[in-house]
Tab-separated table of C-alpha atoms in Angstrom:
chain	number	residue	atom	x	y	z
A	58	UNK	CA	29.390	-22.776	21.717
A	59	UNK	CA	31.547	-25.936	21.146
A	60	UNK	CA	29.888	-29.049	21.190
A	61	UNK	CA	32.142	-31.245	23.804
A	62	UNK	CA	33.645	-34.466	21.487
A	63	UNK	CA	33.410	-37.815	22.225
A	64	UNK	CA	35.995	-39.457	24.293
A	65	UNK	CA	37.538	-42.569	22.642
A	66	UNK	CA	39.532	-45.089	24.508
A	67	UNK	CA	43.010	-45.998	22.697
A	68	UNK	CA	45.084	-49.700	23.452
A	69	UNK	CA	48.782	-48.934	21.800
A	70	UNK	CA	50.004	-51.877	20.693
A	71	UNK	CA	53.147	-52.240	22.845
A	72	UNK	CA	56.579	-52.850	20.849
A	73	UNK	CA	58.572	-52.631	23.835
A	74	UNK	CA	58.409	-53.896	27.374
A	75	UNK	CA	57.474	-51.090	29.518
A	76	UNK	CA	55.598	-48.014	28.896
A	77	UNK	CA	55.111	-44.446	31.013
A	78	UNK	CA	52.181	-43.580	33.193
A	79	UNK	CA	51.026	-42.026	30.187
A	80	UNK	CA	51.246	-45.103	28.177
A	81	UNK	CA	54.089	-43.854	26.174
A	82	UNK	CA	56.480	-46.657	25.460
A	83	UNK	CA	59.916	-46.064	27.122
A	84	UNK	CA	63.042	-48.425	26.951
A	85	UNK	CA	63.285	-51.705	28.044
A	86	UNK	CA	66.295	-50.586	30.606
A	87	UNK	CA	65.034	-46.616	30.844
A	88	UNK	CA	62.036	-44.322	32.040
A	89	UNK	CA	62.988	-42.068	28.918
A	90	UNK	CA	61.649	-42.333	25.440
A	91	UNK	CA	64.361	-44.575	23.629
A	92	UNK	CA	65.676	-42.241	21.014
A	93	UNK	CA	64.353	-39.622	18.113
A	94	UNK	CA	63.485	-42.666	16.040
A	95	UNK	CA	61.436	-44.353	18.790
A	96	UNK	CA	59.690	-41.493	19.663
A	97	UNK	CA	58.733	-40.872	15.866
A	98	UNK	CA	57.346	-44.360	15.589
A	99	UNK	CA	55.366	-44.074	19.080
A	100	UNK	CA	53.700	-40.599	17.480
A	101	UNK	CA	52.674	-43.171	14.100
A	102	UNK	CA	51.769	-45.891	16.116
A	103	UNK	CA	49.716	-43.093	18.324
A	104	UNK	CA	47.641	-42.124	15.211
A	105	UNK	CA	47.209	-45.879	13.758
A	106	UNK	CA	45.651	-46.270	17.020
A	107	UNK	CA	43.351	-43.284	17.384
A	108	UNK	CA	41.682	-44.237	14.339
A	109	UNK	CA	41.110	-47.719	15.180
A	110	UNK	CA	40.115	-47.285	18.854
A	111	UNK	CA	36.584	-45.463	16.988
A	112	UNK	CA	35.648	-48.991	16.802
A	113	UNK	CA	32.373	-48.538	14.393
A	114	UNK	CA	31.766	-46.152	11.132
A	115	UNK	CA	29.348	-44.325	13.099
A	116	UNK	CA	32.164	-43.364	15.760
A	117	UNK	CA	34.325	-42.382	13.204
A	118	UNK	CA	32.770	-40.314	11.525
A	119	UNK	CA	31.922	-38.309	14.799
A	120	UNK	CA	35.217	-38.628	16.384
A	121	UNK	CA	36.517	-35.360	16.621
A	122	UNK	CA	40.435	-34.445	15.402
A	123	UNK	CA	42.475	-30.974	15.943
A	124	UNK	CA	44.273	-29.418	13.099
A	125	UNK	CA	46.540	-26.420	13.783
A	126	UNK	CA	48.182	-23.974	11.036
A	127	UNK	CA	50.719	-21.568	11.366
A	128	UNK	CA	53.035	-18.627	10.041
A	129	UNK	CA	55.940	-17.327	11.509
A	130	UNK	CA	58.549	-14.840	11.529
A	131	UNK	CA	61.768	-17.396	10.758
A	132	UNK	CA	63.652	-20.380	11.841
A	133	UNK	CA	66.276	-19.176	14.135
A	134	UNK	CA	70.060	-21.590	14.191
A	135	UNK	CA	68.558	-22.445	17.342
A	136	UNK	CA	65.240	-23.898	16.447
A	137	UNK	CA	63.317	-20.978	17.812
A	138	UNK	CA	59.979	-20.044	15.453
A	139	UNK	CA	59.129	-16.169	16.375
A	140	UNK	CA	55.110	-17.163	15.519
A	141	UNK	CA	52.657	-14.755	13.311
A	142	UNK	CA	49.283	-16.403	13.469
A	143	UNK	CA	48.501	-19.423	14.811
A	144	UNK	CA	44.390	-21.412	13.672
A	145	UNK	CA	43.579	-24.459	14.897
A	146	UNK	CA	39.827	-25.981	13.641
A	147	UNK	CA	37.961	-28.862	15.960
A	148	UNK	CA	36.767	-31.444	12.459
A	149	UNK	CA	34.763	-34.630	12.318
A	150	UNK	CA	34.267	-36.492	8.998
A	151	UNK	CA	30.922	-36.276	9.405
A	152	UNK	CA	30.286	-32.635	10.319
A	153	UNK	CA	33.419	-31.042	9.145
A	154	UNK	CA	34.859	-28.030	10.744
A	155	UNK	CA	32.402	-27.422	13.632
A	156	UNK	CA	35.237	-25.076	16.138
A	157	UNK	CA	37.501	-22.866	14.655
A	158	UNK	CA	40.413	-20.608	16.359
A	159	UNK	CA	42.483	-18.165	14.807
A	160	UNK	CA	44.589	-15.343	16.180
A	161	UNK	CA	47.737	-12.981	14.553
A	162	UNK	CA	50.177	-12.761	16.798
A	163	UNK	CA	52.918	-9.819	17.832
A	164	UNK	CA	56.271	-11.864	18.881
A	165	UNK	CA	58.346	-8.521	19.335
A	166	UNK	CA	61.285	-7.772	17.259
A	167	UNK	CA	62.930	-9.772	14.847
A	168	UNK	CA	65.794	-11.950	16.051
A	169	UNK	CA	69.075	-10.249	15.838
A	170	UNK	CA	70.768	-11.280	12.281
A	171	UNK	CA	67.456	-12.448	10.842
A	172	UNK	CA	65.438	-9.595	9.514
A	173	UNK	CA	66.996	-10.378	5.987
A	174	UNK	CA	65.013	-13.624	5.826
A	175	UNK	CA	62.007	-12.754	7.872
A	176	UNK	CA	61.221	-9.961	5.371
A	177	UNK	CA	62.236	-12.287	2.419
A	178	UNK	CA	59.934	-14.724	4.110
A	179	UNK	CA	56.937	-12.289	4.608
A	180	UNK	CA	57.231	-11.088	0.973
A	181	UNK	CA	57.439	-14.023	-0.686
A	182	UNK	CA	54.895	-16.551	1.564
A	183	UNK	CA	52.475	-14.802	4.320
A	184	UNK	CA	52.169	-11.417	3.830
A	185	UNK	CA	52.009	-10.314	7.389
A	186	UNK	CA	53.110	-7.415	8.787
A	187	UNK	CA	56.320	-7.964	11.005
A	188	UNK	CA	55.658	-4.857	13.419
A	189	UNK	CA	52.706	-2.245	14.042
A	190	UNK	CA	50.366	-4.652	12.207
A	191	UNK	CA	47.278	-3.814	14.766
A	192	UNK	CA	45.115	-7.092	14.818
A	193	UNK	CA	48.294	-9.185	16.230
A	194	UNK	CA	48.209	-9.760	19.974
A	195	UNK	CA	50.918	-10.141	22.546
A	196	UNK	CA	49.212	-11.502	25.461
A	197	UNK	CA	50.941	-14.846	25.503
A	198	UNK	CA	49.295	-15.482	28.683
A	199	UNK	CA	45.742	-15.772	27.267
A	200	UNK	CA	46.731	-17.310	24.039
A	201	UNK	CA	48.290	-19.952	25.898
A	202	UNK	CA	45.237	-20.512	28.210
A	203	UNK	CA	42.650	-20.566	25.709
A	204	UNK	CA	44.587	-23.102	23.568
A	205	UNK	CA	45.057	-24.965	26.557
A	206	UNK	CA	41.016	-25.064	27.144
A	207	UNK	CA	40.634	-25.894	23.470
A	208	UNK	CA	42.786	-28.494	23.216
A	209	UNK	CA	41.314	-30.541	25.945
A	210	UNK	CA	38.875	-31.515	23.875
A	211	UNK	CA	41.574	-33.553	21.582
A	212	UNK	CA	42.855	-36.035	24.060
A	213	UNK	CA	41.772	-39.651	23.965
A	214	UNK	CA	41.148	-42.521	26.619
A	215	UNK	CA	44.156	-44.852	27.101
A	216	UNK	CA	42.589	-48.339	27.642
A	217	UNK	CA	46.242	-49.475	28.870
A	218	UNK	CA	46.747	-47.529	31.874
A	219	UNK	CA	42.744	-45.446	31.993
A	220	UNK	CA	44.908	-42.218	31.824
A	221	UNK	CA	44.333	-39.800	29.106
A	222	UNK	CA	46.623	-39.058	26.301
A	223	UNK	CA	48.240	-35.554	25.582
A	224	UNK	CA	46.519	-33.230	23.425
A	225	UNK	CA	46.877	-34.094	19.749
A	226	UNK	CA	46.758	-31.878	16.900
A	227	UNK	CA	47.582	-32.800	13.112
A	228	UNK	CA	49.301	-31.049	10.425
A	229	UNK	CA	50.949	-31.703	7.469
A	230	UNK	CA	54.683	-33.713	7.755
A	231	UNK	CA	56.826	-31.050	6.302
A	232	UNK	CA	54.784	-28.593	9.455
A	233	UNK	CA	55.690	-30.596	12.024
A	234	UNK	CA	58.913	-29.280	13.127
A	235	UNK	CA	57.759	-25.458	12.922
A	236	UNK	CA	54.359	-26.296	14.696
A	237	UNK	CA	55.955	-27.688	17.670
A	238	UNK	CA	58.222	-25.080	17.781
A	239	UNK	CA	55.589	-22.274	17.665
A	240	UNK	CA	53.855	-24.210	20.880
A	241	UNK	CA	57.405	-24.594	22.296
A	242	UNK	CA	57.956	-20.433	21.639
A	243	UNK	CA	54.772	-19.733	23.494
A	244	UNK	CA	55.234	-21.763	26.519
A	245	UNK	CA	58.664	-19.645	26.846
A	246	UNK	CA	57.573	-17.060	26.737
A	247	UNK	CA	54.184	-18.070	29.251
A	248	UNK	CA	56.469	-19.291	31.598
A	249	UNK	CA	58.470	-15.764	31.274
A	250	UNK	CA	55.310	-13.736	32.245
A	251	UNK	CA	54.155	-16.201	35.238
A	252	UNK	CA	57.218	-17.456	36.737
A	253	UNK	CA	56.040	-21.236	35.969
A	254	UNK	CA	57.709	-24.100	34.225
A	255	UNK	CA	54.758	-25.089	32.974
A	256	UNK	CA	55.166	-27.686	29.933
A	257	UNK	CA	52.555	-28.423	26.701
A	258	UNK	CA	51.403	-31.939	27.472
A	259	UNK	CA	50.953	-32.274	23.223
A	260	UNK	CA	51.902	-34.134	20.559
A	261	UNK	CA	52.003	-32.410	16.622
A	262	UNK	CA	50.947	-35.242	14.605
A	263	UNK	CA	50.748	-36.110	10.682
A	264	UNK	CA	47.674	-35.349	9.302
A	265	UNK	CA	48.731	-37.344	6.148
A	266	UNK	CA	49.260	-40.126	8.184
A	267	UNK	CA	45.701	-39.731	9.716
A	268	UNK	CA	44.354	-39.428	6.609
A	269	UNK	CA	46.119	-43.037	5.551
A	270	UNK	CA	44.483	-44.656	8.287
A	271	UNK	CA	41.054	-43.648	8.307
A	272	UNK	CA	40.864	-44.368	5.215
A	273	UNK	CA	42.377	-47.617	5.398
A	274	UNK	CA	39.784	-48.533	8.218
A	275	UNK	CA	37.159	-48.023	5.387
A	276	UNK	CA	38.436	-50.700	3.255
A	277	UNK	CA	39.303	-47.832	0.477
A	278	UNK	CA	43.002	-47.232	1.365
A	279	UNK	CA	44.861	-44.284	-0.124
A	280	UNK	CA	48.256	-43.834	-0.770
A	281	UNK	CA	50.598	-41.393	1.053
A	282	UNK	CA	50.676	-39.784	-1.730
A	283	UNK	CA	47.236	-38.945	-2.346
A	284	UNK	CA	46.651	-38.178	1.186
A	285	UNK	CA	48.826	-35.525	0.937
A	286	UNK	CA	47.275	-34.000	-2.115
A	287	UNK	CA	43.924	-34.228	0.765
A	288	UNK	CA	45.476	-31.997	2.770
């Protein structure tokens, strides 16, 4: 049984005038996140502030952070990641990796055009199976709703508005992009099987960049560089 983490209040340090019921900072003149650039800073500024919303050592060492991992089939022209397996692990400095998740996962047949690269890709990186591989699951449904339970656990408290963030998970940078797309791929295909439109209320965040500021907090700061040899 998971032990339930600590909720810690965040106060983003505004850079614009207004920000979203969520506390996400918007445009001085729109409701809508200002551009791709904005929205990356917002996601940094999110972590910066994560860390130092623990407050004390003790509460930092407790606080509880989401890391996700994932293989997938390929990148399609049109940003689609067919996903494999998906883990995600619940971690606290101080007790390390006390949840862990991990399923394979059947995403059907290979995209027309791409079974060149997705068997290139499987040979040459993961190793999985592409079909009949008996272990993979294709209830979308349930691996959607348990990740949804799971990832409760990783919101924080936002002091500005008393709302609660979205989920957060970390990975590495160069993950980023095919993370969110594997999350993105499974709500499709959720929203295929219930007639919803429901959305991920999540944000894939750099675990690097975590890494930077939790050390930093502890006087010892790292560079980028050697955070990313951490992860």
């Amino acid at each position: 049984k998971r032990s339930q983490s600590q909720t810690i209040a965040v106060t983003p340090r505004p850079y614009n005038q207004k920000v979203d019921p969520l506390g996400r900072i918007v445009a001085n003149t729109s409701n809508e996140i200002d551009d791709d650039c904005g929205r990356e800073e917002y996601r940094d500024k999110m972590v910066e502030c994560c860390v130092k919303a623990c407050g004390t050592r003790d509460q930092l060492m407790n606080a509880s952070f989401f890391i996700v991992a994932t293989n997938v089939m390929c990148r399609t022209d049109k940003m689609e990641f067919p996903p494999l397996e998906i883990g995600i692990c619940q971690y606290s400095i101080a007790s390390g990796i006390k949840f862990s998740y991990h399923e394979f996962i059947d995403a059907g047949k290979v995209p027309l055009g791409y079974m060149h690269s997705a068997k290139d890709w499987a040979e040459t990186s993961h190793k999985i199976p592409l079909s009949d591989f008996y272990p993979a699951t294709n209830n979308y449904e349930k691996l959607v709703e348990d990740m949804k339970q799971i990832l409760e656990e990783s919101r924080f408290t936002n002091q500005m508005t008393g709302k609660p963030t979205p989920m957060l998970v970390f990975c590495r940078e160069d993950a980023i992009e095919q993370n969110r797309g594997v999350f993105q791929w499974l709500q499709h295909k959720y929203n295929e099987i219930n007639k919803t439109s429901f959305e991920w209320d999540l944000e894939v965040l750099d675990l690097v960049l975590l890494l930077y500021y939790i050390s930093k907090s502890g006087g010892h700061t790292i560079s980028m560089a050697a955070g990313e040899g951490m992860s």
